[in-house]
Amino acid sequence: MNRPPQGNSAPFPPTIIDIEASGFGHGSYPIEVGFVLPDGRAWCSLICPEPDWQHWDAAAACVHGIAREQLSRHGRAPRVVCEALNDQLHGQTVYSDAWAHDYTWLGRLYDVADRTPSFRMENLRALLNEAEAARWHEVKQQVAARMGLARHRASADARVLQQTLVALRPDAAHQTAA
């Protein structure tokens, strides 16, 4: 039997956030953030790097497919991205599958913008029981294949994660929709 994901009054599926970055490790920074709300609406934005954000990992760029030049041309200022996130996620708990990385990158984004998140980010793993965690990667691959998303981008990744949770808990999704 599936337990409620976040208590009886929390929406299901929960809001999922994903962050793409310039790479991993020291000096990396967020380049795109996206989320999917419980009702399926999604939001995504490229982030214009600060002048001192110089780290760029070519291997990471091959995965997310975002060129540094795209960020300069189409990215929003960190302050603008933080304000949009705060406006749309205010008071919510949002979930990330790469919490340790995403928490660090979100912190870097908010620090440079001199803002504080109006929402809380938690580890998606906290929502899963042991049986769900054991099936997570298999179900995620099936969901991604079914959705046929060609690009590895923040809001698309967030949608795959959210739909994986729904696939693991069809009864919870049905009860929320009823």
GROMACS .gro file of C-alpha atoms in nm:
model
  178
    1MET     CA    1   0.000   0.000   0.000
    2ASN     CA    2   0.136   0.342  -0.091
    3ARG     CA    3   0.175   0.596   0.181
    4PRO     CA    4   0.077   0.957   0.110
    5PRO     CA    5   0.373   1.142  -0.042
    6GLN     CA    6   0.379   1.441   0.197
    7GLY     CA    7   0.084   1.414   0.431
    8ASN     CA    8  -0.282   1.406   0.346
    9SER     CA    9  -0.318   1.772   0.249
   10ALA     CA   10  -0.017   1.794   0.016
   11PRO     CA   11  -0.079   1.785  -0.358
   12PHE     CA   12   0.006   1.478  -0.558
   13PRO     CA   13   0.205   1.470  -0.766
   14PRO     CA   14   0.432   1.720  -0.589
   15THR     CA   15   0.620   2.005  -0.754
   16ILE     CA   16   0.949   1.879  -0.899
   17ILE     CA   17   1.246   2.106  -0.970
   18ASP     CA   18   1.556   2.036  -1.177
   19ILE     CA   19   1.872   2.239  -1.233
   20GLU     CA   20   2.121   2.206  -1.515
   21ALA     CA   21   2.473   2.328  -1.441
   22SER     CA   22   2.801   2.422  -1.601
   23GLY     CA   23   2.954   2.104  -1.466
   24PHE     CA   24   3.017   1.939  -1.132
   25GLY     CA   25   3.242   2.026  -0.845
   26HIS     CA   26   3.413   2.343  -0.735
   27GLY     CA   27   3.329   2.645  -0.949
   28SER     CA   28   3.020   2.497  -1.115
   29TYR     CA   29   2.708   2.711  -1.130
   30PRO     CA   30   2.344   2.684  -1.240
   31ILE     CA   31   2.271   2.751  -1.606
   32GLU     CA   32   1.904   2.649  -1.625
   33VAL     CA   33   1.628   2.586  -1.376
   34GLY     CA   34   1.288   2.436  -1.442
   35PHE     CA   35   0.999   2.289  -1.252
   36VAL     CA   36   0.665   2.117  -1.301
   37LEU     CA   37   0.373   2.198  -1.073
   38PRO     CA   38   0.118   1.943  -0.945
   39ASP     CA   39  -0.127   2.051  -1.218
   40GLY     CA   40   0.132   1.982  -1.490
   41ARG     CA   41   0.219   2.343  -1.571
   42ALA     CA   42   0.592   2.384  -1.630
   43TRP     CA   43   0.835   2.674  -1.620
   44CYS     CA   44   1.197   2.692  -1.729
   45SER     CA   45   1.464   2.958  -1.769
   46LEU     CA   46   1.822   2.980  -1.882
   47ILE     CA   47   2.046   3.175  -1.645
   48CYS     CA   48   2.294   3.435  -1.765
   49PRO     CA   49   2.626   3.362  -1.593
   50GLU     CA   50   2.783   3.618  -1.365
   51PRO     CA   51   3.119   3.754  -1.488
   52ASP     CA   52   3.312   3.543  -1.234
   53TRP     CA   53   3.123   3.222  -1.323
   54GLN     CA   54   3.384   3.078  -1.557
   55HIS     CA   55   3.381   2.702  -1.497
   56TRP     CA   56   3.261   2.517  -1.807
   57ASP     CA   57   3.268   2.139  -1.842
   58ALA     CA   58   3.246   2.021  -2.204
   59ALA     CA   59   3.120   1.678  -2.091
   60ALA     CA   60   2.829   1.839  -1.902
   61ALA     CA   61   2.752   2.055  -2.207
   62CYS     CA   62   2.729   1.739  -2.418
   63VAL     CA   63   2.465   1.607  -2.179
   64HIS     CA   64   2.244   1.916  -2.146
   65GLY     CA   65   2.317   2.054  -2.494
   66ILE     CA   66   2.333   2.416  -2.380
   67ALA     CA   67   2.613   2.630  -2.521
   68ARG     CA   68   2.763   2.900  -2.301
   69GLU     CA   69   2.683   3.152  -2.577
   70GLN     CA   70   2.312   3.063  -2.545
   71LEU     CA   71   2.324   3.167  -2.181
   72SER     CA   72   2.463   3.511  -2.265
   73ARG     CA   73   2.207   3.564  -2.541
   74HIS     CA   74   1.894   3.409  -2.389
   75GLY     CA   75   1.960   3.372  -2.017
   76ARG     CA   76   1.790   3.582  -1.754
   77ALA     CA   77   1.978   3.760  -1.476
   78PRO     CA   78   2.000   3.554  -1.154
   79ARG     CA   79   1.788   3.813  -0.969
   80VAL     CA   80   1.509   3.780  -1.227
   81VAL     CA   81   1.519   3.400  -1.210
   82CYS     CA   82   1.507   3.405  -0.828
   83GLU     CA   83   1.211   3.643  -0.829
   84ALA     CA   84   1.025   3.423  -1.077
   85LEU     CA   85   1.095   3.111  -0.869
   86ASN     CA   86   0.983   3.287  -0.550
   87ASP     CA   87   0.665   3.414  -0.713
   88GLN     CA   88   0.565   3.077  -0.856
   89LEU     CA   89   0.684   2.845  -0.577
   90HIS     CA   90   0.608   3.057  -0.271
   91GLY     CA   91   0.535   2.846   0.037
   92GLN     CA   92   0.574   2.513  -0.141
   93THR     CA   93   0.802   2.221  -0.076
   94VAL     CA   94   0.961   2.124  -0.407
   95TYR     CA   95   1.152   1.803  -0.472
   96SER     CA   96   1.478   1.731  -0.652
   97ASP     CA   97   1.630   1.397  -0.748
   98ALA     CA   98   1.983   1.542  -0.723
   99TRP     CA   99   1.927   1.730  -0.400
  100ALA     CA  100   2.291   1.770  -0.297
  101HIS     CA  101   2.391   1.925  -0.630
  102ASP     CA  102   2.069   2.121  -0.687
  103TYR     CA  103   2.074   2.262  -0.332
  104THR     CA  104   2.429   2.391  -0.386
  105TRP     CA  105   2.348   2.543  -0.725
  106LEU     CA  106   2.024   2.697  -0.599
  107GLY     CA  107   2.221   2.846  -0.309
  108ARG     CA  108   2.475   2.993  -0.548
  109LEU     CA  109   2.197   3.144  -0.760
  110TYR     CA  110   2.019   3.300  -0.462
  111ASP     CA  111   2.345   3.422  -0.304
  112VAL     CA  112   2.453   3.613  -0.613
  113ALA     CA  113   2.102   3.761  -0.645
  114ASP     CA  114   2.102   3.858  -0.274
  115ARG     CA  115   1.767   3.682  -0.233
  116THR     CA  116   1.623   3.407  -0.013
  117PRO     CA  117   1.407   3.127  -0.151
  118SER     CA  118   1.039   3.154  -0.056
  119PHE     CA  119   1.006   2.777  -0.090
  120ARG     CA  120   1.176   2.471   0.052
  121MET     CA  121   1.364   2.212  -0.154
  122GLU     CA  122   1.377   1.850  -0.035
  123ASN     CA  123   1.523   1.527  -0.163
  124LEU     CA  124   1.282   1.334  -0.386
  125ARG     CA  125   1.413   1.013  -0.230
  126ALA     CA  126   1.233   1.110   0.093
  127LEU     CA  127   0.900   1.050  -0.085
  128LEU     CA  128   0.984   0.693  -0.180
  129ASN     CA  129   0.939   0.378   0.023
  130GLU     CA  130   1.196   0.099  -0.026
  131ALA     CA  131   0.995  -0.083  -0.294
  132GLU     CA  132   0.947   0.239  -0.492
  133ALA     CA  133   1.314   0.329  -0.458
  134ALA     CA  134   1.413  -0.015  -0.586
  135ARG     CA  135   1.196   0.031  -0.899
  136TRP     CA  136   1.277   0.403  -0.954
  137HIS     CA  137   1.543   0.378  -1.226
  138GLU     CA  138   1.361   0.112  -1.426
  139VAL     CA  139   1.031   0.302  -1.418
  140LYS     CA  140   1.207   0.632  -1.494
  141GLN     CA  141   1.362   0.480  -1.810
  142GLN     CA  142   1.020   0.352  -1.919
  143VAL     CA  143   0.857   0.691  -1.858
  144ALA     CA  144   1.133   0.876  -2.044
  145ALA     CA  145   1.104   0.638  -2.340
  146ARG     CA  146   0.725   0.674  -2.346
  147MET     CA  147   0.747   1.054  -2.332
  148GLY     CA  148   1.008   1.059  -2.609
  149LEU     CA  149   1.177   1.376  -2.485
  150ALA     CA  150   1.473   1.442  -2.711
  151ARG     CA  151   1.652   1.694  -2.494
  152HIS     CA  152   1.800   1.678  -2.147
  153ARG     CA  153   1.674   2.008  -2.010
  154ALA     CA  154   1.549   2.123  -1.671
  155SER     CA  155   1.171   2.134  -1.716
  156ALA     CA  156   1.168   1.821  -1.935
  157ASP     CA  157   1.371   1.634  -1.673
  158ALA     CA  158   1.140   1.760  -1.396
  159ARG     CA  159   0.840   1.630  -1.593
  160VAL     CA  160   1.000   1.285  -1.634
  161LEU     CA  161   1.068   1.274  -1.259
  162GLN     CA  162   0.714   1.378  -1.172
  163GLN     CA  163   0.562   1.126  -1.414
  164THR     CA  164   0.788   0.853  -1.275
  165LEU     CA  165   0.643   0.919  -0.930
  166VAL     CA  166   0.292   0.905  -1.078
  167ALA     CA  167   0.374   0.575  -1.251
  168LEU     CA  168   0.497   0.432  -0.921
  169ARG     CA  169   0.179   0.546  -0.743
  170PRO     CA  170  -0.115   0.520  -0.982
  171ASP     CA  171  -0.362   0.493  -0.693
  172ALA     CA  172  -0.240   0.819  -0.536
  173ALA     CA  173  -0.266   1.001  -0.869
  174HIS     CA  174  -0.618   0.866  -0.924
  175GLN     CA  175  -0.734   0.968  -0.576
  176THR     CA  176  -0.605   1.324  -0.626
  177ALA     CA  177  -0.778   1.355  -0.961
  178ALA     CA  178  -1.112   1.229  -0.823
   0.00000   0.00000   0.00000
